[in-house]
Coordinates of C-alpha atoms and ligand atoms in Angstrom, one line a residue:
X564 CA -42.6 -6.7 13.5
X565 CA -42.1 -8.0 10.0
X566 CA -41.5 -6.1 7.5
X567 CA -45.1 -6.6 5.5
X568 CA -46.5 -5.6 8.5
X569 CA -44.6 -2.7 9.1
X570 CA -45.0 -1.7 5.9
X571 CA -49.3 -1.7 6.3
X572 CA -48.7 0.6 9.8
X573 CA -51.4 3.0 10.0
X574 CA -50.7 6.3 12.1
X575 CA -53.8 7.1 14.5
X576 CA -54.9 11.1 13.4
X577 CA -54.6 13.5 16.6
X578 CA -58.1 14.5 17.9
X579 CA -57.8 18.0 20.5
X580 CA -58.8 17.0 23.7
X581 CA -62.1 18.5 25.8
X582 CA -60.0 20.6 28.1
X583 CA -61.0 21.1 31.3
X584 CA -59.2 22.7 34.6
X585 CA -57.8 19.7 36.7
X586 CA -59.5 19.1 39.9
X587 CA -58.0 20.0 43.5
X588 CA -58.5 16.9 45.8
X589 CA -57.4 17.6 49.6
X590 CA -58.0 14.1 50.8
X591 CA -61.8 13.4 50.3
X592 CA -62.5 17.1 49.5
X593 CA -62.6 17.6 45.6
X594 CA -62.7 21.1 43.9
X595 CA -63.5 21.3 40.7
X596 CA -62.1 24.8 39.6
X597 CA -58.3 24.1 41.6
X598 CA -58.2 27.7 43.4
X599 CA -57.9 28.5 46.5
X600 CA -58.7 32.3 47.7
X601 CA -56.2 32.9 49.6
X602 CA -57.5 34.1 53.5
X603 CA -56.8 37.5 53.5
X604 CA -57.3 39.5 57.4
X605 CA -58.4 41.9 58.8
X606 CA -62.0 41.4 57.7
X607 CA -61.2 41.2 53.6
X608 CA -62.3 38.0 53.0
X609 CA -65.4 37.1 55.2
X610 CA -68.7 34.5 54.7
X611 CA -69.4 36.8 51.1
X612 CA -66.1 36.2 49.3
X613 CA -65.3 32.9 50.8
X614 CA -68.9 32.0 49.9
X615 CA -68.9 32.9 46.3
X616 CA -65.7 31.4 45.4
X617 CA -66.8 28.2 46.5
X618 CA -69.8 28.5 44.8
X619 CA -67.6 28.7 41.5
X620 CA -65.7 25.3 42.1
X621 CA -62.8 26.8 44.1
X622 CA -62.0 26.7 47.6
X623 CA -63.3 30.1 49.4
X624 CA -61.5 30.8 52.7
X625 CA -62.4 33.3 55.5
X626 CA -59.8 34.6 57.6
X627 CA -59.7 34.4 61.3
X628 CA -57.0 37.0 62.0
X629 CA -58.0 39.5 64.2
X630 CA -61.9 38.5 63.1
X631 CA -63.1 39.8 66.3
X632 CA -63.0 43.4 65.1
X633 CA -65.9 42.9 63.2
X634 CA -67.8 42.9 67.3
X635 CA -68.7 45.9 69.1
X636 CA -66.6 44.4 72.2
X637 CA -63.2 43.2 70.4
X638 CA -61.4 45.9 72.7
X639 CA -62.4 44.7 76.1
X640 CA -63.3 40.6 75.2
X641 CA -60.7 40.0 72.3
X642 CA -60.4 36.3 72.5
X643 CA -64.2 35.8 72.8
X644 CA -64.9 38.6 70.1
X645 CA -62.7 36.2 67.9
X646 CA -63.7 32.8 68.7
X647 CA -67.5 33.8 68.1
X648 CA -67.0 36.4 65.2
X649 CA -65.1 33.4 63.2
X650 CA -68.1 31.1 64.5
X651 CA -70.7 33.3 63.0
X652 CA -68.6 33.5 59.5
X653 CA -68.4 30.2 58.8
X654 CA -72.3 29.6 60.0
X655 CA -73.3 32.5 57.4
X656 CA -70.7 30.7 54.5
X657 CA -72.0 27.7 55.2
X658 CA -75.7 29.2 54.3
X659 CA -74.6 30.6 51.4
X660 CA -72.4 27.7 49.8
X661 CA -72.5 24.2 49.8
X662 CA -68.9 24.2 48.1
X663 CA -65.6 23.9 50.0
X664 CA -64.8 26.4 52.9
X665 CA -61.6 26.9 54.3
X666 CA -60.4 29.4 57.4
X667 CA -56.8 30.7 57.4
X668 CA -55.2 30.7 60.8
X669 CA -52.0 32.8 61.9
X670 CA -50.0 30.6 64.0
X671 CA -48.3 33.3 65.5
X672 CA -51.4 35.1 67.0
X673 CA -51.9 34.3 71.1
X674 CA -55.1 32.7 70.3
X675 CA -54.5 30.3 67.3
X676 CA -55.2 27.5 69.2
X677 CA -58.8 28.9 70.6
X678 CA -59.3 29.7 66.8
X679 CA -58.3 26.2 65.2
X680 CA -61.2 24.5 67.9
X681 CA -63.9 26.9 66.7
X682 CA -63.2 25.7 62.9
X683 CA -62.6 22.2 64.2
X684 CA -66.2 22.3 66.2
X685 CA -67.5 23.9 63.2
X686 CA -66.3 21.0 60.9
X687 CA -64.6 23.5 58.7
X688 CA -63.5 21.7 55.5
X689 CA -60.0 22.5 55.7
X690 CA -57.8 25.1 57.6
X691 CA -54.6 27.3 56.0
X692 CA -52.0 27.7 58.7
X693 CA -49.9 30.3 58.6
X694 CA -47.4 33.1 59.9
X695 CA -45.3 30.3 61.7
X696 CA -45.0 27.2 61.8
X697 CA -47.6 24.5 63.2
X698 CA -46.1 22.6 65.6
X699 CA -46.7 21.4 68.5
X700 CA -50.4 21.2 70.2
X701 CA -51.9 20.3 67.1
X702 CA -55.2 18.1 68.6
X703 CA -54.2 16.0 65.4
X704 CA -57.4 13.5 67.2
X705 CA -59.9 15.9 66.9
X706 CA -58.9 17.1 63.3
X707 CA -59.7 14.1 61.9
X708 CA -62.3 13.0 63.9
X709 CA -64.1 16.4 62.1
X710 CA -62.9 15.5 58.9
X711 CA -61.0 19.1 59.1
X712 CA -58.2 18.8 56.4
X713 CA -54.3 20.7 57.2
X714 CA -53.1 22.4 54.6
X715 CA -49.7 24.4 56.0
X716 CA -48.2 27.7 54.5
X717 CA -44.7 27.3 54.0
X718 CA -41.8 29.6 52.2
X719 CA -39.4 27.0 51.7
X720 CA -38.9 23.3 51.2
X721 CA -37.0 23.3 54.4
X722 CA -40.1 24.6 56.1
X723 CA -42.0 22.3 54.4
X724 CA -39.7 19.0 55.8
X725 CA -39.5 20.6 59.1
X726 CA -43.6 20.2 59.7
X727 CA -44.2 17.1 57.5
X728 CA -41.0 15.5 60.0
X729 CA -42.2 16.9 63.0
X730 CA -45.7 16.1 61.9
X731 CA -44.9 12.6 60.8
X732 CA -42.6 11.8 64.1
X733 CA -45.5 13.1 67.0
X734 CA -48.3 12.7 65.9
X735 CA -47.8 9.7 63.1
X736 CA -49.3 11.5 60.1
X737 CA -48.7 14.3 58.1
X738 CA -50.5 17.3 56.9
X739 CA -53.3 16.8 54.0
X740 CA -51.7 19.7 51.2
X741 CA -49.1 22.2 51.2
X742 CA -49.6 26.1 50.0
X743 CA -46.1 27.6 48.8
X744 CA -46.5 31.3 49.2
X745 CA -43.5 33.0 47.1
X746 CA -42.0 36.6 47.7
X747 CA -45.1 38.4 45.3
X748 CA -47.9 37.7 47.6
X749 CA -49.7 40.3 49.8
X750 CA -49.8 40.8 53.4
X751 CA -47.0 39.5 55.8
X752 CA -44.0 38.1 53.6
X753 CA -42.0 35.1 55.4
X754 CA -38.9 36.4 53.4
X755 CA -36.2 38.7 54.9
X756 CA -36.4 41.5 52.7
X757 CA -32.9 40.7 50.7
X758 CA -34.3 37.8 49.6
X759 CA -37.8 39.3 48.2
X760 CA -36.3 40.1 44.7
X761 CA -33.5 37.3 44.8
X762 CA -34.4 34.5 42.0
X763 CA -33.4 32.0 43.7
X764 CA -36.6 32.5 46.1
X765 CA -38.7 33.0 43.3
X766 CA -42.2 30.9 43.8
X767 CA -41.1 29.6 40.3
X768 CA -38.2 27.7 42.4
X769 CA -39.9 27.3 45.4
X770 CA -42.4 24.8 43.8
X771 CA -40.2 21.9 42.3
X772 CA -38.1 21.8 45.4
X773 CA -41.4 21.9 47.6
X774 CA -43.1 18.8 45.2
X775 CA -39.5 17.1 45.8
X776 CA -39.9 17.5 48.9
X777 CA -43.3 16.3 49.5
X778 CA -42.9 13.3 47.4
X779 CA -41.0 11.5 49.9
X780 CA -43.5 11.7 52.5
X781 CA -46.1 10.9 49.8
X782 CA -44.8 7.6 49.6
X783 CA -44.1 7.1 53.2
X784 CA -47.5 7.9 53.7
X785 CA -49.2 6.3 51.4
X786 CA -51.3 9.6 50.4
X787 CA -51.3 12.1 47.7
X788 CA -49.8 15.6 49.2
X789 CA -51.2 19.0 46.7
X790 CA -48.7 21.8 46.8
X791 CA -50.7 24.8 46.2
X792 CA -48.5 27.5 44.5
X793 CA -49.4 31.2 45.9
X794 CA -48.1 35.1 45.1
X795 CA -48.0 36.5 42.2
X796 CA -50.4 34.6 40.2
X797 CA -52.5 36.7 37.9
X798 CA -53.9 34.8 35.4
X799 CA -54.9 31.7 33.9
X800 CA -51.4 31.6 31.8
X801 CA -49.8 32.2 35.6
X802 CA -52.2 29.3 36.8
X803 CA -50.9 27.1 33.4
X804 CA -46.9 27.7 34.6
X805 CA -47.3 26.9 37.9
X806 CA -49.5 23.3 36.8
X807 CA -46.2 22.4 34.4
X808 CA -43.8 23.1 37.5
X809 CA -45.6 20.8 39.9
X810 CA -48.3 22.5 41.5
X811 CA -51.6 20.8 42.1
X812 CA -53.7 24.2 43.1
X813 CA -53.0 27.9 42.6
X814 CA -54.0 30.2 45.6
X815 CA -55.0 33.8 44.9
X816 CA -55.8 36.5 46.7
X817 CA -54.9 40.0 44.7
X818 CA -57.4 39.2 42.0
X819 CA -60.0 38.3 44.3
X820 CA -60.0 42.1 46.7
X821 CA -61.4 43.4 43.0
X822 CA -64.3 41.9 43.1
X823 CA -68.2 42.8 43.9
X824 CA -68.0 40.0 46.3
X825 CA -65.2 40.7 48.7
X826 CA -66.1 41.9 52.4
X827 CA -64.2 44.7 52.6
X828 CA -65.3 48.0 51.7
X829 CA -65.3 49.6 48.0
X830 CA -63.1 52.4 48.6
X831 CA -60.5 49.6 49.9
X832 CA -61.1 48.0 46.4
X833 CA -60.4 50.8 44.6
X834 CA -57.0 51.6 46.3
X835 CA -56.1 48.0 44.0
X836 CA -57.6 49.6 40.9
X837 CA -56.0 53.0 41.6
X838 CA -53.0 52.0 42.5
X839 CA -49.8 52.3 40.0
X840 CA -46.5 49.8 40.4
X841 CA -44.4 52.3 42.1
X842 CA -47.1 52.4 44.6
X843 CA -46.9 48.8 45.7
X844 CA -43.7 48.5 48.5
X845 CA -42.7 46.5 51.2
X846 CA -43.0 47.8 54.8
X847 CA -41.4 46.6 58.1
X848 CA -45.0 45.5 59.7
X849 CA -45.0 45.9 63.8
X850 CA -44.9 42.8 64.0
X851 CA -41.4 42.9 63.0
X852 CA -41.6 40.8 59.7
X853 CA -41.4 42.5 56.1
X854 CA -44.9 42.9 54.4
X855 CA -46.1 44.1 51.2
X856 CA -48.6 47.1 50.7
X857 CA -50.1 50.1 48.5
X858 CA -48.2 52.8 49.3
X859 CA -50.5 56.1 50.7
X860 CA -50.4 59.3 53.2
X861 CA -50.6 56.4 56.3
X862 CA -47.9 55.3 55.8
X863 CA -45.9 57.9 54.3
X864 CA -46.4 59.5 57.6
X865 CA -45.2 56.0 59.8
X866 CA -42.3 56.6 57.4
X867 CA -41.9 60.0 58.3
X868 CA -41.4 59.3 62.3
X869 CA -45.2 60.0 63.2
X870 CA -46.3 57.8 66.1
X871 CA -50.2 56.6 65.2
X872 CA -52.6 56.5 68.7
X873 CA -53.7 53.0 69.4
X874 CA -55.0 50.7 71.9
X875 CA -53.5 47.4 72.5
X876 CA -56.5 45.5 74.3
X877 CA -54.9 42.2 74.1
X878 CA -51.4 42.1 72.4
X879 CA -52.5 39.4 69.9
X880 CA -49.8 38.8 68.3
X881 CA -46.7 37.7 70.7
X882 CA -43.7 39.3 67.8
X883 CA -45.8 42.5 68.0
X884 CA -43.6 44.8 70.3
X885 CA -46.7 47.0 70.8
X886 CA -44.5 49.0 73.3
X887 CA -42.6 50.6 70.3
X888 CA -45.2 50.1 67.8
X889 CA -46.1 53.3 65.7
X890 CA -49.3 51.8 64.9
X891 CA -51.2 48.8 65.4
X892 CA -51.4 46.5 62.4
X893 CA -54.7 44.8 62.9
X894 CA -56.0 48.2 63.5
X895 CA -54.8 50.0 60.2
X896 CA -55.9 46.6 58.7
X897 CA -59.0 46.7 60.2
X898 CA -59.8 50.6 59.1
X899 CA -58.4 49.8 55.6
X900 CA -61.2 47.4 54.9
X901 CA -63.7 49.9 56.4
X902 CA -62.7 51.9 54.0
X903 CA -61.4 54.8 56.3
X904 CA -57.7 54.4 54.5
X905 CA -56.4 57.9 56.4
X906 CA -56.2 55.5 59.2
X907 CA -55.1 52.4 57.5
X908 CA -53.5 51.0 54.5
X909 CA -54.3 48.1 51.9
X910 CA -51.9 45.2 51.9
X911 CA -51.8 44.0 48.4
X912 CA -50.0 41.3 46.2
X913 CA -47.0 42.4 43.5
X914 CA -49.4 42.4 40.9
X915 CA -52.6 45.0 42.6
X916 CA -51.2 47.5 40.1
X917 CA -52.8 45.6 37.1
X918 CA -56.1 45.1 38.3
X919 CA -58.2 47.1 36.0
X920 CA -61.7 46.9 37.2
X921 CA -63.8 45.2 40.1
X922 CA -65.5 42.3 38.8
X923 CA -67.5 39.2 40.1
X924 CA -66.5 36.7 41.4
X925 CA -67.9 34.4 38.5
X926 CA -66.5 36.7 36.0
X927 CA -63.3 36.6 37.2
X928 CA -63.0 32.5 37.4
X929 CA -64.5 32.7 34.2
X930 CA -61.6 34.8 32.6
X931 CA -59.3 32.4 34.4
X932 CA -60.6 29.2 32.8
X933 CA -60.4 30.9 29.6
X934 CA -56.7 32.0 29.8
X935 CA -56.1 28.9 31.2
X936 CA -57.7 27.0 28.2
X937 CA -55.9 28.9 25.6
X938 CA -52.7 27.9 27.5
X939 CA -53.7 24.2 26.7
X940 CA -54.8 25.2 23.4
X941 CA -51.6 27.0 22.6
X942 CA -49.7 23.8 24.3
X943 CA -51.7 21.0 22.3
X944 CA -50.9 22.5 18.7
X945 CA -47.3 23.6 19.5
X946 CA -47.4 19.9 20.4
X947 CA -49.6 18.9 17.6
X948 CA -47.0 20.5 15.2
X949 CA -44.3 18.6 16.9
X950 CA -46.4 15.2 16.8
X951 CA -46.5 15.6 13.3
X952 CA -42.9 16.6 12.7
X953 CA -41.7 13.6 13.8
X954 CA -44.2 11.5 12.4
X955 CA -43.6 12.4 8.9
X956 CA -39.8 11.9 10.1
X957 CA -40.7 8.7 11.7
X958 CA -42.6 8.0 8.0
X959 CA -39.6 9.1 6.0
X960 CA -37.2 6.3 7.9
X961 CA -39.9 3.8 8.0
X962 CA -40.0 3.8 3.9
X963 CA -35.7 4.0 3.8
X964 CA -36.2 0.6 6.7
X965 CA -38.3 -1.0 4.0
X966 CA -36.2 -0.2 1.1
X967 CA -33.2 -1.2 2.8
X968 CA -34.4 -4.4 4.1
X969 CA -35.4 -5.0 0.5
X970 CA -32.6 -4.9 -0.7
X971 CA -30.6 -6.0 1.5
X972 CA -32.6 -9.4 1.7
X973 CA -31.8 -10.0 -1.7
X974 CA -28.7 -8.9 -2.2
X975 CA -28.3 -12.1 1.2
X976 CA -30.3 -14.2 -0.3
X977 CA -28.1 -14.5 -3.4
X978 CA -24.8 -14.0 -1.4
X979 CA -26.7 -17.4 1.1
X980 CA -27.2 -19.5 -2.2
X981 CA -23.8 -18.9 -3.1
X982 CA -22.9 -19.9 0.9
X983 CA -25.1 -23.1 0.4
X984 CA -24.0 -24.7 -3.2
X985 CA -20.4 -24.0 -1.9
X986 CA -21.1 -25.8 1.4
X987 CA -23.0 -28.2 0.1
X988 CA -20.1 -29.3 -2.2
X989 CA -17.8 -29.2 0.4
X990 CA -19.9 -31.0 2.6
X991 CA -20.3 -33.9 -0.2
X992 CA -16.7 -34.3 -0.3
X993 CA -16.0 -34.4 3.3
X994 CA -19.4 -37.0 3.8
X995 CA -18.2 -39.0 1.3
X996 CA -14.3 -38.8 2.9
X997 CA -16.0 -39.9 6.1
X998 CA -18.1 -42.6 4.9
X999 CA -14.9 -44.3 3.3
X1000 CA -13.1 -43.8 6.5
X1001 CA -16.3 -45.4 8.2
X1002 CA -16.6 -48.0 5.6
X1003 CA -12.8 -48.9 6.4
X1004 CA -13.3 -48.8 9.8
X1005 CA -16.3 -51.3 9.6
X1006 CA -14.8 -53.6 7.9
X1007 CA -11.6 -53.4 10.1
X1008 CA -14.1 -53.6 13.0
X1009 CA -15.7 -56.4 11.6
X1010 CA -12.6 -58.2 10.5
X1011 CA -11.0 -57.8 14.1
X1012 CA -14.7 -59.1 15.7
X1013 CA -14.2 -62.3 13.7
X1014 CA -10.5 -62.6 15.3
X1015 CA -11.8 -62.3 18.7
X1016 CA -14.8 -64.3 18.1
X1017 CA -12.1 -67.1 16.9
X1018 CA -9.7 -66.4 19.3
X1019 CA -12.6 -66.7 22.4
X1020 CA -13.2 -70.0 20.8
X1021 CA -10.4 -71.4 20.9
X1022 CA -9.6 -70.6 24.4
X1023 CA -13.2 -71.7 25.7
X1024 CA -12.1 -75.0 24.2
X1025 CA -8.6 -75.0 25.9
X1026 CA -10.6 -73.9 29.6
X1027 CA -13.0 -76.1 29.2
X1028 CA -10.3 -78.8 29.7
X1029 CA -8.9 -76.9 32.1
X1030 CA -12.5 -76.3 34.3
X1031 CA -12.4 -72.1 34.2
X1032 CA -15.2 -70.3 32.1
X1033 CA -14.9 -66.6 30.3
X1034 CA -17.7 -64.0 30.5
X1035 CA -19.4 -63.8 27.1
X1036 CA -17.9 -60.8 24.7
X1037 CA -20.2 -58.3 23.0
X1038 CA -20.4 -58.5 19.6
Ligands
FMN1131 C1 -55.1 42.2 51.7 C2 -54.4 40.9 52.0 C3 -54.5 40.4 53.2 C4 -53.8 39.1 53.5 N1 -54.0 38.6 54.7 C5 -53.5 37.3 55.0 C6 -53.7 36.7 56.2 O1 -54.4 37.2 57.1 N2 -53.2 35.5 56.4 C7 -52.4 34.8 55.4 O2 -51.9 33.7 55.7 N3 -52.1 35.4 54.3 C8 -52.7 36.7 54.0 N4 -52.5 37.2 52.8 C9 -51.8 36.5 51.7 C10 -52.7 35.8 50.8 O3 -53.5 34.8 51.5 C11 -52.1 35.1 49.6 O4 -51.4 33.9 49.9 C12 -51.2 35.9 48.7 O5 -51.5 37.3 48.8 C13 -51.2 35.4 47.3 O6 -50.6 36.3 46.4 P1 -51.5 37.2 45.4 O7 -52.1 38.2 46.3 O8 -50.4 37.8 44.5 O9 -52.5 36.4 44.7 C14 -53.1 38.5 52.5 C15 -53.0 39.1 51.2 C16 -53.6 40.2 51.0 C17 -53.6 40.8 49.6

């Protein structure tokens, strides 16, 4: 650029953007406010919760773990109770919501794969799978002739390369989004419990190394792969962090229990607003993994030695060694949400200790969007400030490029002159020297032409007498 031009630069003004929450897109599914409610069983997040988050823009999700309870004959028909109680809950969401509905799936119960056809007959928008890891007998045909989306629920980013592989290898495609759920969720924890408060399995590491991960079969594949960051997330400045670190989505379940809308019964709710943080502890579940819950007389008493009575209809979950069980899970679950908590307990994220009040559900993503925003806010001036740091920096040299240029080109262009008269004398001197030196030459040229112009004579005479003839000589 030269320098005239330079120095007429203008500098654009910064104007503050419209912010607005990025978009989720799952394949062709596209939600506008990018949370997902994470599926929380037995019977907490139903048709009403999943319903009403959709509603807002996010993605509501109804989960199918042990749904069944919700029918007067779960105890003698458990895999029909199931299959047709999950039917009837994404009929009723359906009515309610035209937004996106998900169903959350434990791999590890016995009838996950009855499950995942209901929600595949029922052309669910997208199913969660978790509590193992989906492997084999996935009827990968049938999924996407339904249009159902996969979104897998990992705890690691070897996890995550161990289905996408698998995926990729059998059944030549890979899974639509990932959800990253990190040591502060709720519910059953995929973490041994040394590793729950070790940093280095924080979600806050989880999700780079999961996005790294992903990104290789993104470009294998040809497709764009969300991660969806879960556990722990709170707020909207949570929801910010996680965006900056990678994440495409935020799934939330806490937040969501406190709220007008959730299935399961007030008193259940209130154990969340009730509950202090020395109240929220990890349990060894029966189904031998490590799980995190609010703390109360039930389980003080499981603590304690006392065997609960239960009934095991069906043993639905194949880890669960029912034999030696003190209770059974889905049934203190299941009484939990009924609100009958001297029976049951509430599994609840990290964070259930600072919910203050039950809200709705429009409230709450409301509040979200607004913490959020003021994240961006907060980001665009502390970047605004920077912007304008370095332009008056950028200013500052601009002005000492022009002033040394300046100067500098005339401070050369005296210093050339003095170059050019001296080489221009010297090139005089030697021009002339070689113009004599041609001039001699030329005439020595000349002179020597003559001779052999003589000398060719002469002998052209003396052949011609003697019958030979010369070429002609240039002249
Ligand atoms: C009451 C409750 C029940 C849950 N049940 C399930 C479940 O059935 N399946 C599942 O995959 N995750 C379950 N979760 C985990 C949530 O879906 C979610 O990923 C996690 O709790 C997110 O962390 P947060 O609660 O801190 O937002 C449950 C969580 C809670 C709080």
């Amino acid at each position: 650029m030269s320098l005239k031009r330079l120095s007429k630069l203008k500098i654009p003004g910064l104007k503050m953007p419209r912010v607005k929450m990025p978009q989720l897109k799952i394949g062709n599914s596209v939600a506008r406010v990018p949370i997902v409610q994470g599926g929380m069983g037995v019977g907490i997040s139903l048709a009403g919760l999943a319903s009403a988050v959709a509603n807002e823009g996010g993605i509501g999700v109804i989960a199918a773990n042990a749904i069944g309870m919700l029918e007067p004959d779960y105890y003698t028909n458990g895999k029909e109770a199931d299959k047709r109680a999950l039917r009837k809950q994404i009929k009723k969401a359906r009515s309610l919501s035209n937004g996106i509905i998900g169903v959350n799936i434990m791999v590890a119960v016995n009838d996950f794969h009855d499950l995942l056809q209901v929600a595949i007959e029922e052309k669910i928008d997208i199913v969660f799978l978790g509590a193992g890891l989906p492997l084999k007998g996935i009827p990968i045909a049938e999924i996407r002739e339904a249009g159902v989306k996969v979104a897998p629920i990992v705890s690691s980013a070897r996890a995550a390369r161990l289905i996408f592989s698998y995926w990729q290898k059998n059944y030549f495609t890979v899974p639509d989004a990932v959800v990253v759920e990190g040591p502060k969720a709720g519910g059953h924890l995929g973490f041994k419990e040394i590793e729950i408060d070790d940093p280095g399995y924080a979600l806050e590491n989880l999700i780079p190394a999961v996005v790294a991960e992903v990104k290789t079969f993104e470009a294998q594949c040809n497709k764009t792969i969300p991660v969806i960051a879960a556990g722990g997330i709170f707020n909207g400045e949570d929801i910010f962090k996680f965006f900056e670190l990678g994440a495409s989505g935020v799934q939330m379940a806490t937040r969501f229990v406190a709220t007008h809308e959730c299935d399961a019964d007030k008193k259940f709710k209130k154990t969340y607003v009730n509950c202090k943080e020395e109240d929220i502890v990890i349990i060894k579940s029966p189904v031998g993994l490590p799980g995190r819950a609010i703390k109360n007389n039930f389980l003080n008493e499981v603590d304690a030695g006392s065997r609960k009575v239960f009934r095991c209809p069906w043993r639905c979950l194949e880890s669960c060694n029912a034999k030696n069980a003190k209770y059974c899970i889905s049934e203190a679950l299941d009484n939990a949400r009924k609100g009958k908590l001297a029976n049951g307990f509430a599994f609840a994220g990290s964070n259930a200790y600072r919910v203050e009040k039950i809200v709705h559900v429009d409230t709450l993503v409301k509040q979200l969007k607004k913490e959020y925003f003021k994240m961006v806010e907060h980001g665009t001036v502390h970047l605004r400030t920077e912007f304008e740091e370095a332009l008056k920096n950028f200013i500052a040299l601009r002005d000492q490029y022009i002033e040394t240029a300046r100067k500098s080109v005339s401070s050369l262009k005296s210093e050339l002159g003095e170059i050019l008269e001296k080489g221009a004398v010297a090139f005089q001197e030697e021009y002339k020297n070689v113009m004599v030196k041609l001039d001699a030459l030329k005439d020595e040229y000349a002179n020597r032409l003559t001779r052999v112009n003589d000398l060719k004579e002469q002998l052209s005479r003396f052949l011609d007498t003697s019958m030979l003839k010369l070429p002609a000589l240039a002249g």
